[in-house]
PDB file of C-alpha atoms in Angstrom:
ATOM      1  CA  UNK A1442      85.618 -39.540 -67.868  1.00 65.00           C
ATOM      2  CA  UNK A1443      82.715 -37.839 -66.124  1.00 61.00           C
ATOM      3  CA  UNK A1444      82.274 -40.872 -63.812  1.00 63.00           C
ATOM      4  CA  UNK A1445      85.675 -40.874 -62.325  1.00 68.00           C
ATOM      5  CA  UNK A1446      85.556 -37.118 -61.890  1.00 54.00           C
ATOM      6  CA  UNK A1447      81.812 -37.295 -59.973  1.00 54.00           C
ATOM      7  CA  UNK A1448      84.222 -39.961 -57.918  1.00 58.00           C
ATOM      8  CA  UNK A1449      87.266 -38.070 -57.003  1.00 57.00           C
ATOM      9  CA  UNK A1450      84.341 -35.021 -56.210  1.00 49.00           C
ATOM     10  CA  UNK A1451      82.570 -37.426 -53.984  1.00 51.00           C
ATOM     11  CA  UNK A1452      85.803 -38.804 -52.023  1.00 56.00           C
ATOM     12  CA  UNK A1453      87.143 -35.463 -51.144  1.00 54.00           C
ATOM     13  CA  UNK A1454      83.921 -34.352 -50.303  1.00 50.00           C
ATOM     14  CA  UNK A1455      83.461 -36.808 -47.950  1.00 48.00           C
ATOM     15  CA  UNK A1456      87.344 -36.795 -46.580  1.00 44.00           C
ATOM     16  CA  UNK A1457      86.095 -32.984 -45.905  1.00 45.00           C
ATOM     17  CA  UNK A1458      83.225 -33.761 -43.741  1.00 41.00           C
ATOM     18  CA  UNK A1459      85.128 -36.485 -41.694  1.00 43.00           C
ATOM     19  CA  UNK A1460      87.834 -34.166 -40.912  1.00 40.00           C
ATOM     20  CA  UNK A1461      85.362 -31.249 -40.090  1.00 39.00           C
ATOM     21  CA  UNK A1462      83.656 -33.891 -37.924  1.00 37.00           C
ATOM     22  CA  UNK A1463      86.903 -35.055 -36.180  1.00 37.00           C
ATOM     23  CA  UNK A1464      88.194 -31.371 -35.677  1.00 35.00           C
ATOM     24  CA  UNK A1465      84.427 -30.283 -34.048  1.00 36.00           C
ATOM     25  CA  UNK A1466      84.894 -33.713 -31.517  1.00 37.00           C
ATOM     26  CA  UNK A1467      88.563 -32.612 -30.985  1.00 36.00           C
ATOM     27  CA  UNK A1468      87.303 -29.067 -29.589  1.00 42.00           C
ATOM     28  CA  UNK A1469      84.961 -29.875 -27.667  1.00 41.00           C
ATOM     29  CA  UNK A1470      81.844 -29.009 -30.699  1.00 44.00           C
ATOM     30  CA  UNK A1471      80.034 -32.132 -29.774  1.00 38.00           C
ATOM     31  CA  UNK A1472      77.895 -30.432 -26.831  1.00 43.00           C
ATOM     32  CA  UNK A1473      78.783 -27.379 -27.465  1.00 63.00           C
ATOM     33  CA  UNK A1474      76.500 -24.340 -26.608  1.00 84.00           C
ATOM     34  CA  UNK A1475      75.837 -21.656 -29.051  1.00 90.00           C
ATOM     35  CA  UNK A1476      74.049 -18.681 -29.502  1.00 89.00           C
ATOM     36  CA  UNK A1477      71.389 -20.483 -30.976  1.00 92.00           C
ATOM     37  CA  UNK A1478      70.762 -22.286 -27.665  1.00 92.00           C
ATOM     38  CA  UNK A1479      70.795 -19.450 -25.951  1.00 92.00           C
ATOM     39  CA  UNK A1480      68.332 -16.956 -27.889  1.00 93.00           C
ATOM     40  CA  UNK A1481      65.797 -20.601 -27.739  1.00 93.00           C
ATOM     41  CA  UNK A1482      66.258 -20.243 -23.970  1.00 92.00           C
ATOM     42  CA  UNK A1483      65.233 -16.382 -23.970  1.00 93.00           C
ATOM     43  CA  UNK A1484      62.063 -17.374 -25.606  1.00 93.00           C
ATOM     44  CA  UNK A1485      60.974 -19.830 -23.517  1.00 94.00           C
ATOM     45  CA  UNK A1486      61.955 -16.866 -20.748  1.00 94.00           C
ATOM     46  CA  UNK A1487      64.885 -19.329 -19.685  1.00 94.00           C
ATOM     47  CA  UNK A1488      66.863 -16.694 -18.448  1.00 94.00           C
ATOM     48  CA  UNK A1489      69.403 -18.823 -15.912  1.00 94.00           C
ATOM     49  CA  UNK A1490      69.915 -21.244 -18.825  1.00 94.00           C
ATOM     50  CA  UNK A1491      70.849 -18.284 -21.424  1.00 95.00           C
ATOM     51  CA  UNK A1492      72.719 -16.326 -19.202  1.00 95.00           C
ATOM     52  CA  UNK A1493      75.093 -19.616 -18.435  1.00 94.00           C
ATOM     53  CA  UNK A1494      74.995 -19.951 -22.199  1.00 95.00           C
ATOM     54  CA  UNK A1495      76.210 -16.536 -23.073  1.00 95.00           C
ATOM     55  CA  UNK A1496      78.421 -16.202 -20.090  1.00 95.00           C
ATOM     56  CA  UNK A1497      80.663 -19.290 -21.832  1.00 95.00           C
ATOM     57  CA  UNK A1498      80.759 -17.583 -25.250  1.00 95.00           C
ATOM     58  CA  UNK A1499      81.516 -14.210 -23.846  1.00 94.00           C
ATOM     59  CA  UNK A1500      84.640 -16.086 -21.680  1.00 94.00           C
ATOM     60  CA  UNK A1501      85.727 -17.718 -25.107  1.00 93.00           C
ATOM     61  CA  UNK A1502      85.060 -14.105 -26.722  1.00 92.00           C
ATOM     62  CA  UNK A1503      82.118 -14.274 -28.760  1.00 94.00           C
ATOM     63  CA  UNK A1504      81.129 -10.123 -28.791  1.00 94.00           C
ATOM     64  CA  UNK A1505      77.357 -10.649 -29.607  1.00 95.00           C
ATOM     65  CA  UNK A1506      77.195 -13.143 -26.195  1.00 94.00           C
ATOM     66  CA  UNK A1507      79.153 -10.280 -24.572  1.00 96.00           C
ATOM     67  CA  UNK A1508      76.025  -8.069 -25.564  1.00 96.00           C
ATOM     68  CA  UNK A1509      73.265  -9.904 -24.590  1.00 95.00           C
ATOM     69  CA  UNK A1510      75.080 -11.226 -21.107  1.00 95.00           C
ATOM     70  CA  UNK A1511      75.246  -7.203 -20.510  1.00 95.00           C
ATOM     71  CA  UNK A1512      71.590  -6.490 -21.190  1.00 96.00           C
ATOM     72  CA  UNK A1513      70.624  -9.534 -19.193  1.00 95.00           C
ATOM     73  CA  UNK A1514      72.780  -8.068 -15.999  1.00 95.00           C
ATOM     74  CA  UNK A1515      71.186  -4.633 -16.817  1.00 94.00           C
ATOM     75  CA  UNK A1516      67.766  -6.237 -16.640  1.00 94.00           C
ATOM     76  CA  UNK A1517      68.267  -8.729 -13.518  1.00 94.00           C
ATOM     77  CA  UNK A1518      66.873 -11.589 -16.215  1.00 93.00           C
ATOM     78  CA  UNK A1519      68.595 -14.753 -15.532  1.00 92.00           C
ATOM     79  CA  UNK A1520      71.277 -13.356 -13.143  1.00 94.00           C
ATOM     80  CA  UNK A1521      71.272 -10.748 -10.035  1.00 94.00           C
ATOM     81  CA  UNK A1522      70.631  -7.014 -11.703  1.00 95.00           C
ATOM     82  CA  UNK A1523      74.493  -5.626 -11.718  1.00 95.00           C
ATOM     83  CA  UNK A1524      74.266  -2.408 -13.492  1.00 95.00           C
ATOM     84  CA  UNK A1525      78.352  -2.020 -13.394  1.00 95.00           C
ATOM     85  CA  UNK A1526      78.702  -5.168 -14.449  1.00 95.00           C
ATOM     86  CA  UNK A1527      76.478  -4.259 -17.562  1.00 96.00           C
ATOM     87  CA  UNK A1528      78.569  -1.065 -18.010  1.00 96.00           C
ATOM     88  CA  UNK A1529      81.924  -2.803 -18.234  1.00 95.00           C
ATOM     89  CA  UNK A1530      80.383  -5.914 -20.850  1.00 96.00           C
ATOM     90  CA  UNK A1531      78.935  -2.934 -22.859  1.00 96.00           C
ATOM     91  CA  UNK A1532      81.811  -1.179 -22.964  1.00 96.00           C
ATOM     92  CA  UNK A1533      83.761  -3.967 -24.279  1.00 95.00           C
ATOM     93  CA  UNK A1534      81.762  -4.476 -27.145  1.00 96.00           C
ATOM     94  CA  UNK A1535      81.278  -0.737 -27.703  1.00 96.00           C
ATOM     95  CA  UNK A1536      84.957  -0.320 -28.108  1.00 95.00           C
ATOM     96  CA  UNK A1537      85.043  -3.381 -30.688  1.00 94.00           C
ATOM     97  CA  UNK A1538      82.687  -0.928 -33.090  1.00 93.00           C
ATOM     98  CA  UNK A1539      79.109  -2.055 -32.799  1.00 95.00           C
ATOM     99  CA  UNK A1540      76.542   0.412 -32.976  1.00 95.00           C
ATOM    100  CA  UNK A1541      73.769  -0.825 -30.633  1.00 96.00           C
ATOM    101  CA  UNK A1542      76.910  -1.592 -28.039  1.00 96.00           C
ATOM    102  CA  UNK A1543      78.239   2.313 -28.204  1.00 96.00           C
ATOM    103  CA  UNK A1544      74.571   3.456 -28.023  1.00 97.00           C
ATOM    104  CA  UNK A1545      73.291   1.512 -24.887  1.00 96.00           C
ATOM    105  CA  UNK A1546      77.094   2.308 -23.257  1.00 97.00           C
ATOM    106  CA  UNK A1547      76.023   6.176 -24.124  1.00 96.00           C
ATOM    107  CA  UNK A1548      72.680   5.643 -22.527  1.00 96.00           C
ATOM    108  CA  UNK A1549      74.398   4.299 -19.365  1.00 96.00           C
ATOM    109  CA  UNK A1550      76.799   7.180 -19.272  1.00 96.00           C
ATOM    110  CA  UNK A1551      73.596   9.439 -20.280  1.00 94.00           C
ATOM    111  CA  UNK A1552      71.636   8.436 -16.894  1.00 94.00           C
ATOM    112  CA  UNK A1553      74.584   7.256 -14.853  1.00 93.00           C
ATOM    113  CA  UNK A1554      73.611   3.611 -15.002  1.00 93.00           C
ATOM    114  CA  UNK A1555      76.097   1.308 -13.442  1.00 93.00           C
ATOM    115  CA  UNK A1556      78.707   4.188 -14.101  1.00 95.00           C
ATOM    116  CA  UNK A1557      78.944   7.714 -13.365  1.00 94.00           C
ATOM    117  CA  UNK A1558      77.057  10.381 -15.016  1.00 94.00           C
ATOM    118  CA  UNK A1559      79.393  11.680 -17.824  1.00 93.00           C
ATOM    119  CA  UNK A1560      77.549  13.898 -20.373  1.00 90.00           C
ATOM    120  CA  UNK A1561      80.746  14.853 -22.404  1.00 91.00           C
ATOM    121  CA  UNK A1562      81.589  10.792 -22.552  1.00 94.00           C
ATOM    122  CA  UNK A1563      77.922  10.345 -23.232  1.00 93.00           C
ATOM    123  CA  UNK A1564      78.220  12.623 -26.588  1.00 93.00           C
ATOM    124  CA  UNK A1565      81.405  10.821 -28.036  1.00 94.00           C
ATOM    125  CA  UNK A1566      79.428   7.279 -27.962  1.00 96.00           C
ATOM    126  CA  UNK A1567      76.361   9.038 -29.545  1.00 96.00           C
ATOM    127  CA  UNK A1568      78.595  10.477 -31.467  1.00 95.00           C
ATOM    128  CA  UNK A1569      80.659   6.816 -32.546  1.00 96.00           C
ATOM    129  CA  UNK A1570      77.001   5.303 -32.885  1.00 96.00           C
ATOM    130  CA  UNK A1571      75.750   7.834 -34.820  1.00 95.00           C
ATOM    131  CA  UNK A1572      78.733   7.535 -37.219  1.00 95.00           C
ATOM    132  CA  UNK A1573      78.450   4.103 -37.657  1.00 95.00           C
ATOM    133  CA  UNK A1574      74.608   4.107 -38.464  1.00 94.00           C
ATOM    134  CA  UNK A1575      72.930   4.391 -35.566  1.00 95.00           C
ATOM    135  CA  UNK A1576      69.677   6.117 -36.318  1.00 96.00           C
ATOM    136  CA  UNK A1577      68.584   6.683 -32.364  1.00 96.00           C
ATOM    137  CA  UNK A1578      72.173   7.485 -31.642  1.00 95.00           C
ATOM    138  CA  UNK A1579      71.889  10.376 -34.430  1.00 95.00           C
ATOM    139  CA  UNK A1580      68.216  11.689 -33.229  1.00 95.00           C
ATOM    140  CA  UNK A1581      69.868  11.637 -29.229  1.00 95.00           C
ATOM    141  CA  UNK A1582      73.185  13.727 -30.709  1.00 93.00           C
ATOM    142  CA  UNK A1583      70.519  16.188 -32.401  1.00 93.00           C
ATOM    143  CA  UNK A1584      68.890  16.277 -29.137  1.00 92.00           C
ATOM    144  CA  UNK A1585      71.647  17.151 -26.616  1.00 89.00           C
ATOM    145  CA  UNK A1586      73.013  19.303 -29.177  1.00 87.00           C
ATOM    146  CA  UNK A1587      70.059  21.550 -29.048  1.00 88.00           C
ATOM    147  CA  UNK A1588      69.658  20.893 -25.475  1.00 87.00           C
ATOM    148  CA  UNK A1589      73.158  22.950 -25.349  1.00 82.00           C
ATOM    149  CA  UNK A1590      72.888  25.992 -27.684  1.00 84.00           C
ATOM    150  CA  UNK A1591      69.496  26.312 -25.393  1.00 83.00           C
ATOM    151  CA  UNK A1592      71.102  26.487 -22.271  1.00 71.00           C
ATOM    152  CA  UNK A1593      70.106  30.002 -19.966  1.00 69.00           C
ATOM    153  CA  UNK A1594      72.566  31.876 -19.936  1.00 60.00           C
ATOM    154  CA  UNK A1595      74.169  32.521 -16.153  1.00 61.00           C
ATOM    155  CA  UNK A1596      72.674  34.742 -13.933  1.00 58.00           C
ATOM    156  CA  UNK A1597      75.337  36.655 -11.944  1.00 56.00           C
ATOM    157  CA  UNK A1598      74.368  38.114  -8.561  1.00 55.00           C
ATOM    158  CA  UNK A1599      72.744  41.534  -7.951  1.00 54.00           C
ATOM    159  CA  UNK A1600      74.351  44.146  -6.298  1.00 54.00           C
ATOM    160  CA  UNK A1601      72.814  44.130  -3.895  1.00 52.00           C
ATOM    161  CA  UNK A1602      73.448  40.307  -2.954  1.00 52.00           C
ATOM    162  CA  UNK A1603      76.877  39.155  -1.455  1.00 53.00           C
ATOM    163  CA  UNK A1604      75.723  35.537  -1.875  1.00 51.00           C
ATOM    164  CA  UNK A1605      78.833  33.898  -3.822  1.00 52.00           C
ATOM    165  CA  UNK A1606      75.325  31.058  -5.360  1.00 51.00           C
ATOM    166  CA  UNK A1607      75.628  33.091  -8.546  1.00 52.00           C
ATOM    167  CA  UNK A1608      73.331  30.402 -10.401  1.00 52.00           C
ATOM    168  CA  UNK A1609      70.453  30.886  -7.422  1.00 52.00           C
ATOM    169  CA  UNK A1610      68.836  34.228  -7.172  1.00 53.00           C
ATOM    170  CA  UNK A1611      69.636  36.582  -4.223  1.00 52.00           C
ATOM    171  CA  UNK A1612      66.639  35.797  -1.626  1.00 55.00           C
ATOM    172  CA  UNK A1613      68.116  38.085   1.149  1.00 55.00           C
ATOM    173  CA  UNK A1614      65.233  40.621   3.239  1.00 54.00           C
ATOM    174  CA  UNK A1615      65.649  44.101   1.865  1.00 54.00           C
ATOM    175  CA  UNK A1616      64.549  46.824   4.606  1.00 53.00           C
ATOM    176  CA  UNK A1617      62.442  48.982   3.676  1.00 54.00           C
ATOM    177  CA  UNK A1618      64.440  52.664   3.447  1.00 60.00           C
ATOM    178  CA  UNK A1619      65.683  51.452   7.353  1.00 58.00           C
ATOM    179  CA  UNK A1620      62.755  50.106   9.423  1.00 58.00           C
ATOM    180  CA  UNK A1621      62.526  46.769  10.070  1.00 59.00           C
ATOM    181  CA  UNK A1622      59.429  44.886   8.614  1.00 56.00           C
ATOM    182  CA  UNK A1623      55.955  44.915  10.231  1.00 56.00           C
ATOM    183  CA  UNK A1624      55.071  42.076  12.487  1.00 57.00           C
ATOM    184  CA  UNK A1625      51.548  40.814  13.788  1.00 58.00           C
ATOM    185  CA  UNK A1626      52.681  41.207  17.191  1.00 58.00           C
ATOM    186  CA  UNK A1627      53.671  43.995  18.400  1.00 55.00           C
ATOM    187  CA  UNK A1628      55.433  45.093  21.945  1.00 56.00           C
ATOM    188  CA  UNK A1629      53.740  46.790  24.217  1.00 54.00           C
TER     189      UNK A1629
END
């Protein structure tokens, strides 16, 4: 009884593991690189050797490579510094739904790293981030949001200005009731 069930456990068990071995060697698993190789390569400040790492899982579309491959072109570690390349790896994985992704993509938009400056695009990915947990994302929201309802209000020109630079105040010479202004010279 219990013996020939321990058996029949033990044979499919091991008919399991040779057919997870023989599907691993069929794809290519033998050598293959993970992300495990590549976070040992960061901390030995390997940076070439990740970066090739996580370039291969990004191309096969591993998301958390995509990440890392971004902040490494944002950085210059391990590859030449490619801000716009960052942008558009970030803003894959962004769109996908991670949090850190949509935060650093905000960031980018926030400063106009590798993309241009967008503030209103810069809100919605707080905005995503902050909604899917993102405690920075929430604080930066907060931030701009208070940034806004501060805003001066704008200054429209005097009357006596015909500059059409509304937001810069009128810096025009008055004279002085019809004279023109004193000099330190004076004709003779």
């Amino acid at each position: 009884g219990r013996n020939e069930v321990r058996n029949r456990l033990m044979k499919r068990s091991a008919f399991t593991a040779s057919a997870a071995l023989a599907l691993l060697a069929l794809a290519g698993g033998g050598n293959a690189q993970t992300l495990e190789d590549a976070r040992s390569a960061v901390r030995v400040r390997d940076f070439a050797t990740a970066a090739r790492v996580y370039t291969t899982l990004s191309d096969r579309g591993d998301l958390q490579a995509r990440y890392q491959l971004a902040m490494l072109y944002g950085s210059g570690n391990g590859v030449p510094r490619d801000t716009a390349r960052a942008a558009a790896l970030m803003k894959d994985v962004a769109a996908s739904g991670d949090a850190w992704a949509q935060y650093n993509y905000a960031q980018m938009l926030d400063n106009g790293s590798g993309v241009p400056k967008d503030a209103a695009a810069a809100r919605e990915w707080y905005g995503r981030a902050a909604a899917a947990g993102n405690e920075r994302a929430a604080l930066r929201l907060k931030d701009l949001q208070a940034q806004a309802a501060a805003a001066p209000a704008i200054r429209f020109p005097s009357r006596n200005c015909s500059s059409s630079r509304h937001l810069r105040p009128c810096r025009r010479r008055r004279r002085v009731r019809g004279r023109r202004r004193r000099t330190s010279h004076r004709r003779r």
